[in-house]
XYZ file of C-alpha atoms in Angstrom:
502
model
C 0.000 0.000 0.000
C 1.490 3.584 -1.045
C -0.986 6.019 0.234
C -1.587 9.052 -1.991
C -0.015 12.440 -0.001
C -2.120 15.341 0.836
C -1.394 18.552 -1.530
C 1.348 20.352 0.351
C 3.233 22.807 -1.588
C 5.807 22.137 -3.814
C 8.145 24.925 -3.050
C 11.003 23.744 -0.676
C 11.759 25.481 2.637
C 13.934 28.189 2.646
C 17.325 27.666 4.632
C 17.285 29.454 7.855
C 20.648 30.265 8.016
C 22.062 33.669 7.826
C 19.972 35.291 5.860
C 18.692 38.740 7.034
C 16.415 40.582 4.371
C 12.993 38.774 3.365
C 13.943 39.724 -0.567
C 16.758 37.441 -0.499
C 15.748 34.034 -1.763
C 19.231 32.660 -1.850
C 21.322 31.928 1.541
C 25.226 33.249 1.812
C 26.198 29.309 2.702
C 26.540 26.059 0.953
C 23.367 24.334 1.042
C 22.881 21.353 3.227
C 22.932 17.508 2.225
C 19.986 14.742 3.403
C 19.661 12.977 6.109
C 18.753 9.097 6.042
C 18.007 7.297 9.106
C 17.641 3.243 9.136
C 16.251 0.380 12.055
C 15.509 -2.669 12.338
C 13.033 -3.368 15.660
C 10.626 -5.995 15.678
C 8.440 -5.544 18.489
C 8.678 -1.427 18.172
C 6.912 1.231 16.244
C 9.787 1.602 13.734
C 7.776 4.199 11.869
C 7.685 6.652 14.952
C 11.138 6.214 15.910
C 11.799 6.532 12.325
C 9.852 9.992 12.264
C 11.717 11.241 15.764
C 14.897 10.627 14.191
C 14.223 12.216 11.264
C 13.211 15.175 13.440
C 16.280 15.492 15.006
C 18.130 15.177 11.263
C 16.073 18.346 9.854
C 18.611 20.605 9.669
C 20.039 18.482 6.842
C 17.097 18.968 4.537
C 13.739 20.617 4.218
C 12.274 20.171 1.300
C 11.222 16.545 1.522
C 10.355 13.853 4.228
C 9.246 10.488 3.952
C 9.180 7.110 5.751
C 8.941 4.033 4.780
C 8.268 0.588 6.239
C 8.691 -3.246 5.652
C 5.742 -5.463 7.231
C 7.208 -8.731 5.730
C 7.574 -8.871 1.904
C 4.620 -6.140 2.319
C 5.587 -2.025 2.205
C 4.103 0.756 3.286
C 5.616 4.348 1.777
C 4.666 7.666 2.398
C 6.432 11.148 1.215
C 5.759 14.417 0.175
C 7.303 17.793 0.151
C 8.072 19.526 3.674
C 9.484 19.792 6.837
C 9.233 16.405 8.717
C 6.286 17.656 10.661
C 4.048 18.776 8.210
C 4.729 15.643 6.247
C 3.968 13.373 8.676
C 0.534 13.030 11.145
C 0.037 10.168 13.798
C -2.178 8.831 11.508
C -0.439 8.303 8.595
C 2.755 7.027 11.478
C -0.419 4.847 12.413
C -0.715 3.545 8.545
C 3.404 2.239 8.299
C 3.458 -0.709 10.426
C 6.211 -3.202 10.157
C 9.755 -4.436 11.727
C 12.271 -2.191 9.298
C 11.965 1.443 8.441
C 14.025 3.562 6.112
C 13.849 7.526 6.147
C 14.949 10.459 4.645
C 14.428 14.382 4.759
C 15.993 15.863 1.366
C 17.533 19.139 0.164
C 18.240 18.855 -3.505
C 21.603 18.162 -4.883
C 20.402 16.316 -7.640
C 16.715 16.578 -9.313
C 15.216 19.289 -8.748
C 12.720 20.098 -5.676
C 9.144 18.523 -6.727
C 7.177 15.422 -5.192
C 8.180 12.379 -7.315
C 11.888 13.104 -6.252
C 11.247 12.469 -2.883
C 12.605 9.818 -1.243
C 13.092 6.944 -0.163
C 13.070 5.356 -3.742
C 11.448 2.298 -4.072
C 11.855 -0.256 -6.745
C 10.816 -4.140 -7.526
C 13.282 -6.695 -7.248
C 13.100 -10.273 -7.890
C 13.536 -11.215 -3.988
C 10.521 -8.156 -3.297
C 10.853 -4.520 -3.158
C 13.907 -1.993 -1.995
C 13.532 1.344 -0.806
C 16.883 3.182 -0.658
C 17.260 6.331 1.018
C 20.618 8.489 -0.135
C 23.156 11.344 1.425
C 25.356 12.292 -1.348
C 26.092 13.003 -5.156
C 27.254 10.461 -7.570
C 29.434 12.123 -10.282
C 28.546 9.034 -13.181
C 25.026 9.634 -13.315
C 25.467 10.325 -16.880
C 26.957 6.790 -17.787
C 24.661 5.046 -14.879
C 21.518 5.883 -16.452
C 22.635 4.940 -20.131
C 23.144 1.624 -18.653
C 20.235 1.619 -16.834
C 17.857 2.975 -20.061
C 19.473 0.158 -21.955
C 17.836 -2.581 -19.584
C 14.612 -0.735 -20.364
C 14.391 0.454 -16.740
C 11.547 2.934 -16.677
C 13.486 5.927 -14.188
C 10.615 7.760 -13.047
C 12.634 10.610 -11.039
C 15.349 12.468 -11.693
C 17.687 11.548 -8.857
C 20.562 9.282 -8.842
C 19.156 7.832 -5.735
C 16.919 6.273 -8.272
C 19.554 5.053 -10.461
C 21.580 3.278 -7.204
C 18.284 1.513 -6.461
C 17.673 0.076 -10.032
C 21.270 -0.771 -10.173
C 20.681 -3.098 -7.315
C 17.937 -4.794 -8.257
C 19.583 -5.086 -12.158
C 21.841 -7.074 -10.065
C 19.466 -8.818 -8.430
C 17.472 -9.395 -11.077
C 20.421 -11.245 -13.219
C 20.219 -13.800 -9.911
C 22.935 -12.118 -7.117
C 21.647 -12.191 -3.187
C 20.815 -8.703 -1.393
C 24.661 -8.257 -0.326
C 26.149 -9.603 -3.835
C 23.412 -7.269 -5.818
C 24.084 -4.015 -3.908
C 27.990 -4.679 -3.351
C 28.124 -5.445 -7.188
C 25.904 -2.260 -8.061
C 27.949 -0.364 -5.632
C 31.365 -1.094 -7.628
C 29.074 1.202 -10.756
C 28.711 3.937 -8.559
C 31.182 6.807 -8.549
C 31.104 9.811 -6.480
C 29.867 10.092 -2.441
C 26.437 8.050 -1.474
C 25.641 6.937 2.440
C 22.795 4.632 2.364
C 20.381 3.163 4.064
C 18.448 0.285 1.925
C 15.092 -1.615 3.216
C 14.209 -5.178 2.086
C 12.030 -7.533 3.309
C 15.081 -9.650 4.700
C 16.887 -6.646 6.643
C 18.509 -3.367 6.370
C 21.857 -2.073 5.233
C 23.934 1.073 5.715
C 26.488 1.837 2.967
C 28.976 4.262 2.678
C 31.269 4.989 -0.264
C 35.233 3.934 0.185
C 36.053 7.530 0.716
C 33.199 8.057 3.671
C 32.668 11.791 2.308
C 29.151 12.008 3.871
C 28.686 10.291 7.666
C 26.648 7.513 9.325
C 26.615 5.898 12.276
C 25.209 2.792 14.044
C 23.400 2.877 17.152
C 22.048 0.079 19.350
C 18.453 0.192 21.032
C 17.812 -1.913 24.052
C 19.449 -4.945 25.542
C 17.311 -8.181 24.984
C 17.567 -8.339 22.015
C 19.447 -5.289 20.834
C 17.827 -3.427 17.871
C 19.831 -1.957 15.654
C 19.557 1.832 13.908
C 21.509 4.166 11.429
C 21.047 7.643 11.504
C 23.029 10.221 9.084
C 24.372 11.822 12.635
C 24.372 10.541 16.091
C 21.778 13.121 17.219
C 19.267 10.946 15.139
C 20.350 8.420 17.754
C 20.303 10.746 21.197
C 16.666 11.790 19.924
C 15.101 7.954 20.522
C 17.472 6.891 23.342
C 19.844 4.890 20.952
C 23.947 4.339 22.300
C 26.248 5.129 19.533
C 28.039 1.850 18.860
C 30.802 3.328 15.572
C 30.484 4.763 12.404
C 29.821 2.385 9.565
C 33.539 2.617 7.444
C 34.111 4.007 4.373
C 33.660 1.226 1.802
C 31.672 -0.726 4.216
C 28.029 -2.744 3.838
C 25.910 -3.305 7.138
C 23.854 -5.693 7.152
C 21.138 -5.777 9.683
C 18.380 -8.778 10.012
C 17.016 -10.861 12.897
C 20.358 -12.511 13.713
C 22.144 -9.292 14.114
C 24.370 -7.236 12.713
C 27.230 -8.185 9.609
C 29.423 -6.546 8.187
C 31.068 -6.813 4.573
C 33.641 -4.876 2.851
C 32.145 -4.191 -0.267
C 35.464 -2.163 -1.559
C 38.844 -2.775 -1.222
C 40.113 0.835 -2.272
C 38.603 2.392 0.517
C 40.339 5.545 1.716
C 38.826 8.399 3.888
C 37.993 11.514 3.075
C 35.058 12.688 5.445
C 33.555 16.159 4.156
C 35.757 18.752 6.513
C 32.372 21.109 6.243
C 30.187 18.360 8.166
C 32.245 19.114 10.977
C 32.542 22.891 10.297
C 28.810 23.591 9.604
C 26.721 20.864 8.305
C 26.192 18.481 11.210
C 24.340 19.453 14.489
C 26.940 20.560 17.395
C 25.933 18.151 19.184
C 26.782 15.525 16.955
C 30.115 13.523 17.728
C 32.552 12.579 14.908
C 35.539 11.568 16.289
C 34.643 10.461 19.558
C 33.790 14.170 19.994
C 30.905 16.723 19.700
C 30.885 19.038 17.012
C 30.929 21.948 19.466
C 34.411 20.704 20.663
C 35.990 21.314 17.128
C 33.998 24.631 16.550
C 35.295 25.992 19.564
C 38.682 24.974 18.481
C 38.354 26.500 15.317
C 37.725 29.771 16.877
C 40.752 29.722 19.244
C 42.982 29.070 16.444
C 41.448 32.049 14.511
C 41.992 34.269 17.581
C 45.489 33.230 17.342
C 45.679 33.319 13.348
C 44.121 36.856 13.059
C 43.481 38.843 16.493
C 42.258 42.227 16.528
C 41.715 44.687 19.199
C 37.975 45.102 20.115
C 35.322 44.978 23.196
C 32.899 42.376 22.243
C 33.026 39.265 20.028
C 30.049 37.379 19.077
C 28.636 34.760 16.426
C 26.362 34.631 13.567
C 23.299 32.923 15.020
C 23.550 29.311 15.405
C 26.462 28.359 13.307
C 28.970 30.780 14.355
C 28.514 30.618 18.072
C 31.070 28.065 19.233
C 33.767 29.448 17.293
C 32.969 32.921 18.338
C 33.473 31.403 21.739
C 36.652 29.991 21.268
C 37.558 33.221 20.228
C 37.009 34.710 23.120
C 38.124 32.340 25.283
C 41.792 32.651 23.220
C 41.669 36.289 22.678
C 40.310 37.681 26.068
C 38.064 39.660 23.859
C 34.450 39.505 25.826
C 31.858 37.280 24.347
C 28.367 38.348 24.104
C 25.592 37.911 22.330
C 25.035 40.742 19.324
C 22.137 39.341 16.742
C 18.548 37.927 17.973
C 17.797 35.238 15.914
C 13.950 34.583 15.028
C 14.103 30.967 15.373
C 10.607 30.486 14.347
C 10.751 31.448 10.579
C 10.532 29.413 7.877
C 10.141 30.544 3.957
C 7.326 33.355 3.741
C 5.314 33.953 0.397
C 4.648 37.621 1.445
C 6.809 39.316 -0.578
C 7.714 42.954 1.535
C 6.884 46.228 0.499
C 9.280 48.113 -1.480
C 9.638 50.458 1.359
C 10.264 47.444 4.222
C 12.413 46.223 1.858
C 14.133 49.694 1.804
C 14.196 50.034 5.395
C 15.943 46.727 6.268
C 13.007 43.976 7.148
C 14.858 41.635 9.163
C 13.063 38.448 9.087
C 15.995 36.205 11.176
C 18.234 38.522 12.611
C 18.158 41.556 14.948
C 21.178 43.218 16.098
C 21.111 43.925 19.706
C 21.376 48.140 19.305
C 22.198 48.567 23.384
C 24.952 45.400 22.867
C 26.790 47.213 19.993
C 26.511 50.432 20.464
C 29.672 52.490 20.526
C 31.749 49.202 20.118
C 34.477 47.964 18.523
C 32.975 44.440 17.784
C 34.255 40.842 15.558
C 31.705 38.762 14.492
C 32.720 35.489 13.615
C 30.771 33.157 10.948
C 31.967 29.642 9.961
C 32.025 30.473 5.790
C 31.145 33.392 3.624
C 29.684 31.956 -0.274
C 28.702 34.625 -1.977
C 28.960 37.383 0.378
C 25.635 38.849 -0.269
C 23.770 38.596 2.752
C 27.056 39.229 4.782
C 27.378 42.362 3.358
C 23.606 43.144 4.221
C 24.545 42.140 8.105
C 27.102 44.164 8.483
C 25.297 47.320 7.427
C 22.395 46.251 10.154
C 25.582 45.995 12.982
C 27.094 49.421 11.894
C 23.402 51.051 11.728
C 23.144 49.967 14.963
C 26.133 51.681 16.510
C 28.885 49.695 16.150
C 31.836 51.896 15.879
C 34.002 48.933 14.059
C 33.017 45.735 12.614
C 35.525 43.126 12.263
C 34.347 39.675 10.454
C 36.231 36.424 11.236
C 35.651 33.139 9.161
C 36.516 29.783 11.276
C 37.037 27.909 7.650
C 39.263 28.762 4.600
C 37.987 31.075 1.589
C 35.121 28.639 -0.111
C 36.557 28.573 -4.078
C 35.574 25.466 -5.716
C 32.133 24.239 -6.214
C 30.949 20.613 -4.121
C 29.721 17.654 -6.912
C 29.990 15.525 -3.837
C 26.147 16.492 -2.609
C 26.417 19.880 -0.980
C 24.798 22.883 -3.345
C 27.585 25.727 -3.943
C 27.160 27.506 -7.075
C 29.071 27.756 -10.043
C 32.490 28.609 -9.055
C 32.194 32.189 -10.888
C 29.856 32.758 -7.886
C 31.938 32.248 -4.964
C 32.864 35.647 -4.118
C 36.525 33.851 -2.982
C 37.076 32.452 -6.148
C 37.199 35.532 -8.102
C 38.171 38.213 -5.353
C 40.936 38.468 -2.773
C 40.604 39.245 1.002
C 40.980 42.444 0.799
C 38.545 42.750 -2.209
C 36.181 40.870 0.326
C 36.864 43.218 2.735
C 35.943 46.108 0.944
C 33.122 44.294 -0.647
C 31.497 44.088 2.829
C 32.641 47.130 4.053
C 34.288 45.786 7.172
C 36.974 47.296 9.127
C 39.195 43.815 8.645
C 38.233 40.504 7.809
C 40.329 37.310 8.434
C 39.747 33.543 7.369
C 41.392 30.451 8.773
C 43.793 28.713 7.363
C 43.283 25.816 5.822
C 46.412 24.238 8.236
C 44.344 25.199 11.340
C 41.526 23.853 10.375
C 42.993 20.187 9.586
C 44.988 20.666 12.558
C 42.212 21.374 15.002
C 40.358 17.782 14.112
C 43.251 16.114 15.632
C 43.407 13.830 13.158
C 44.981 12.883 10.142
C 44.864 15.887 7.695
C 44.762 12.899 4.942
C 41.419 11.268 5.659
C 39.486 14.706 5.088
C 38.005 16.116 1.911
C 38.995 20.031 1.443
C 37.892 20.177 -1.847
C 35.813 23.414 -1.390
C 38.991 25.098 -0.650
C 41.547 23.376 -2.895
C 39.862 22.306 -5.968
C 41.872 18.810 -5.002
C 38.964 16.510 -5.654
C 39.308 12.987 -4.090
C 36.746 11.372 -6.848
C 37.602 12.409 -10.430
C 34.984 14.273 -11.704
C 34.101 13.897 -15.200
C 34.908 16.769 -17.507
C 31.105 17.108 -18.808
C 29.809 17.644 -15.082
C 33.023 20.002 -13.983
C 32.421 21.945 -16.670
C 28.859 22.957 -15.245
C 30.538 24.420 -12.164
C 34.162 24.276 -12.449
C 35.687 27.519 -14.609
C 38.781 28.428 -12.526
C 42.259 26.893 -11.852
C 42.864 25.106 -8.353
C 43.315 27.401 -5.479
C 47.213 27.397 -4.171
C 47.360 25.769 -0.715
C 49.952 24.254 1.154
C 49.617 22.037 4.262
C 52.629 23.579 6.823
């Protein structure tokens, strides 16, 4: 049974993110990936659980939710476009009974934003239906779906989540098991893709052998112990779930009634987790690398204070994502934290389109400089990237309206000057106000008194970890995938960007 979804808009949510005018459709960060989330629970109501941890993986994508669940060789599916919880009502959870639920809340990387790309994908197999729900980009879509049109598969979306599916159950059709059809359709697939797959038997998490997008495995209960994967470990923390590890780059779970197995699908594996899931994407509170999130942020702003320090008497962050490195900062500097911008934490995308005259007056939909905060101060704001620059410029005009004698900006990552193909939307690299513009250029762009990034050294050297197993593509135009030259040339224009690990 796939019930039909109630008529909810097809125009994605907006990202909430820094973006400070309602006339600006377009936010001044990379856009985020998807979140999938995976478990296997007889006994439990995996499609609740399913919809809490989706929930808690929002941030990741708002355009699309859906859930769906395995009741033996029987599936129930529903999706449509929208946050999480106006997708999903307790009864239509009450509709998705069964032992094994896949989920996934979707920005668009690939296909555009409308209904039928929602996901999970489902697809028939010869051992009963798969639905696959995917984090990432490939970069041989092109060549995939030749070979898949060639079989006479009918591709009804325009995803390559699609594609993945169908290659698996090509596989399976031509008479391979679950694990030998998806680790033989996996070997097809280039680029990044974390996955979780339903079947009737069990579920899987995948992760390509470079691990550029996360997931994690989680254990619920003791007798027996159920089994989850969530994009992030705060899809765990929201249900009560214990992180147990991170499923490996290259690696197949396989989750069914006798536990959990593991198979090395690849045998080139090599890491190279995306450096901006740990700078911005993920939730804080997220660990990666036995750590939260916050930890690293915070480092990231000490090393900036020590990187670029400027006189001034208060230092604060762009609301959420800049907080924990404005902190650092101050902690490092000495320079007093406080809090300088209100954020409206209740806004989504609004269809009211502002008056000329708001518009000319500064309507601040989701942030609000504190005026008695800033007043007659010298102040740094710190932000964790800067895209295009367009909405930073617009914030910076709000803090210095608002009396702030001197605005200094701070950046806890590296100038953004290459475009991601690995499932994060950044423009076309003509775009990226770094790839085209110097610091100073930046500077005066945005009219601020000084503005400093981080190095690309400090912020390898603040994971604590090997500088190796990151991708830093975004910075260095040193892609770990080859991409092929018909989709670089849709982004890529511009030579590599100089940098040198000290």
């Amino acid at each position: 049974m796939i019930p039909d979804s109630p008529a909810i808009s097809d125009n994605h949510q907006e990202q909430a993110k820094d973006v400070i005018t309602a006339d600006e459709t377009s936010s001044d960060k990379p856009e985020e990936a998807c979140g999938v989330f995976g478990i296997y629970a007889p006994g439990e109501d995996v499609a609740k659980l399913t919809y809490f941890g989706l929930y808690a993986l929002q941030h990741r994508g708002q355009e699309s939710a859906g859930i769906a669940t395995f009741e033996g060789t029987h599936v129930h599916l529903y999706k449509d476009m929208g946050l999480v919880s106006q997708v999903f009502s307790e009864s239509i959870l009450s509709t998705l009974t069964g032992s094994i639920a896949v989920g996934h809340t979707r920005y668009s990387t690939t296909g555009s934003s409308r209904k039928v790309n929602a996901q999970p994908a489902l697809v028939e197999t010869r051992l009963g239906k798969l639905a696959l729900a995917h984090n990432g980009n490939l970069v041989n879509t092109v060549h995939l779906r030749e070979e898949l049109l060639k079989q006479k598969y009918n591709l009804i979306t325009t995803t390559d989540s699609e594609m993945i599916a169908f290659a698996i159950a090509q596989e399976i059709d031509a008479g391979a098991n679950w694990i030998e059809g998806a680790s033989q359709a996996f070997q097809r697939c280039q680029g990044a893709f974390s996955l979780v797959v339903g079947t009737p038997s069990g579920v899987m998490g995948v992760r390509d052998p470079n691990g550029i997008r996360p997931l994690v495995i989680g254990t619920l209960g003791e007798h027996p112990v159920r089994y989850v994967l969530a994009s992030e470990t705060c899809g765990l923390d929201i249900i009560g779930a214990e992180y147990l590890r991170d499923v490996e780059p290259g690696e197949l779970v396989w989750i069914t009634e006798e536990g959990l197995t593991s198979y090395q699908w690849s045998q080139k594996q090599q890491r190279k987790l995306c450096i901006f899931e740990m700078i911005y994407f993920a939730r804080p509170d997220s660990l990666m690398q036995e750590e939260s999130l916050y930890s690293y942020r915070m480092r990231l702003g000490q090393r900036l204070a020590q990187e670029s320090y400027t006189e001034a008497d208060i230092v604060f962050g762009v609301p959420d994502s800049g907080i924990p490195a404005a902190i650092g900062f101050s902690q490092s500097s000495g320079v007093p934290y406080r809090e300088g911008l209100i954020k409206n934490r209740y806004v989504g995308r609004t269809f009211i389109q502002p008056t000329q005259t708001m518009r000319e007056s500064g309507i601040r939909m989701k942030l609000n400089p504190l005026k008695d905060v800033l007043y007659g101060k010298r102040v740094v704001i710190v932000d964790d990237s800067i895209v295009r620059g367009t909405t930073s410029r617009k914030l910076v005009k709000a803090l210095r309206e608002a009396g702030a004698v001197e605005v200094h900006m701070r950046i806890s990552s590296p100038p953004v000057t290459h475009p991601c193909f690995y499932g994060i939307d950044t423009d076309n690299q003509d775009q990226l106000i770094a790839a085209t513009k110097s610091v100073e250029e930046i500077s005066k762009l945005l009219e601020v008194d000084s503005l400093a990034y981080l190095s690309w050294q400090g912020m390898l050297e603040a994971t604590r970890e090997d500088p190796e197993s990151f991708c830093s593509a975004c910075f260095t135009g040193d892609y770990p995938v080859a991409i092929p030259e018909q989709v670089k040339r849709s982004k890529l224009i511009l030579e590599k960007a100089p940098v040198v690990l000290g």
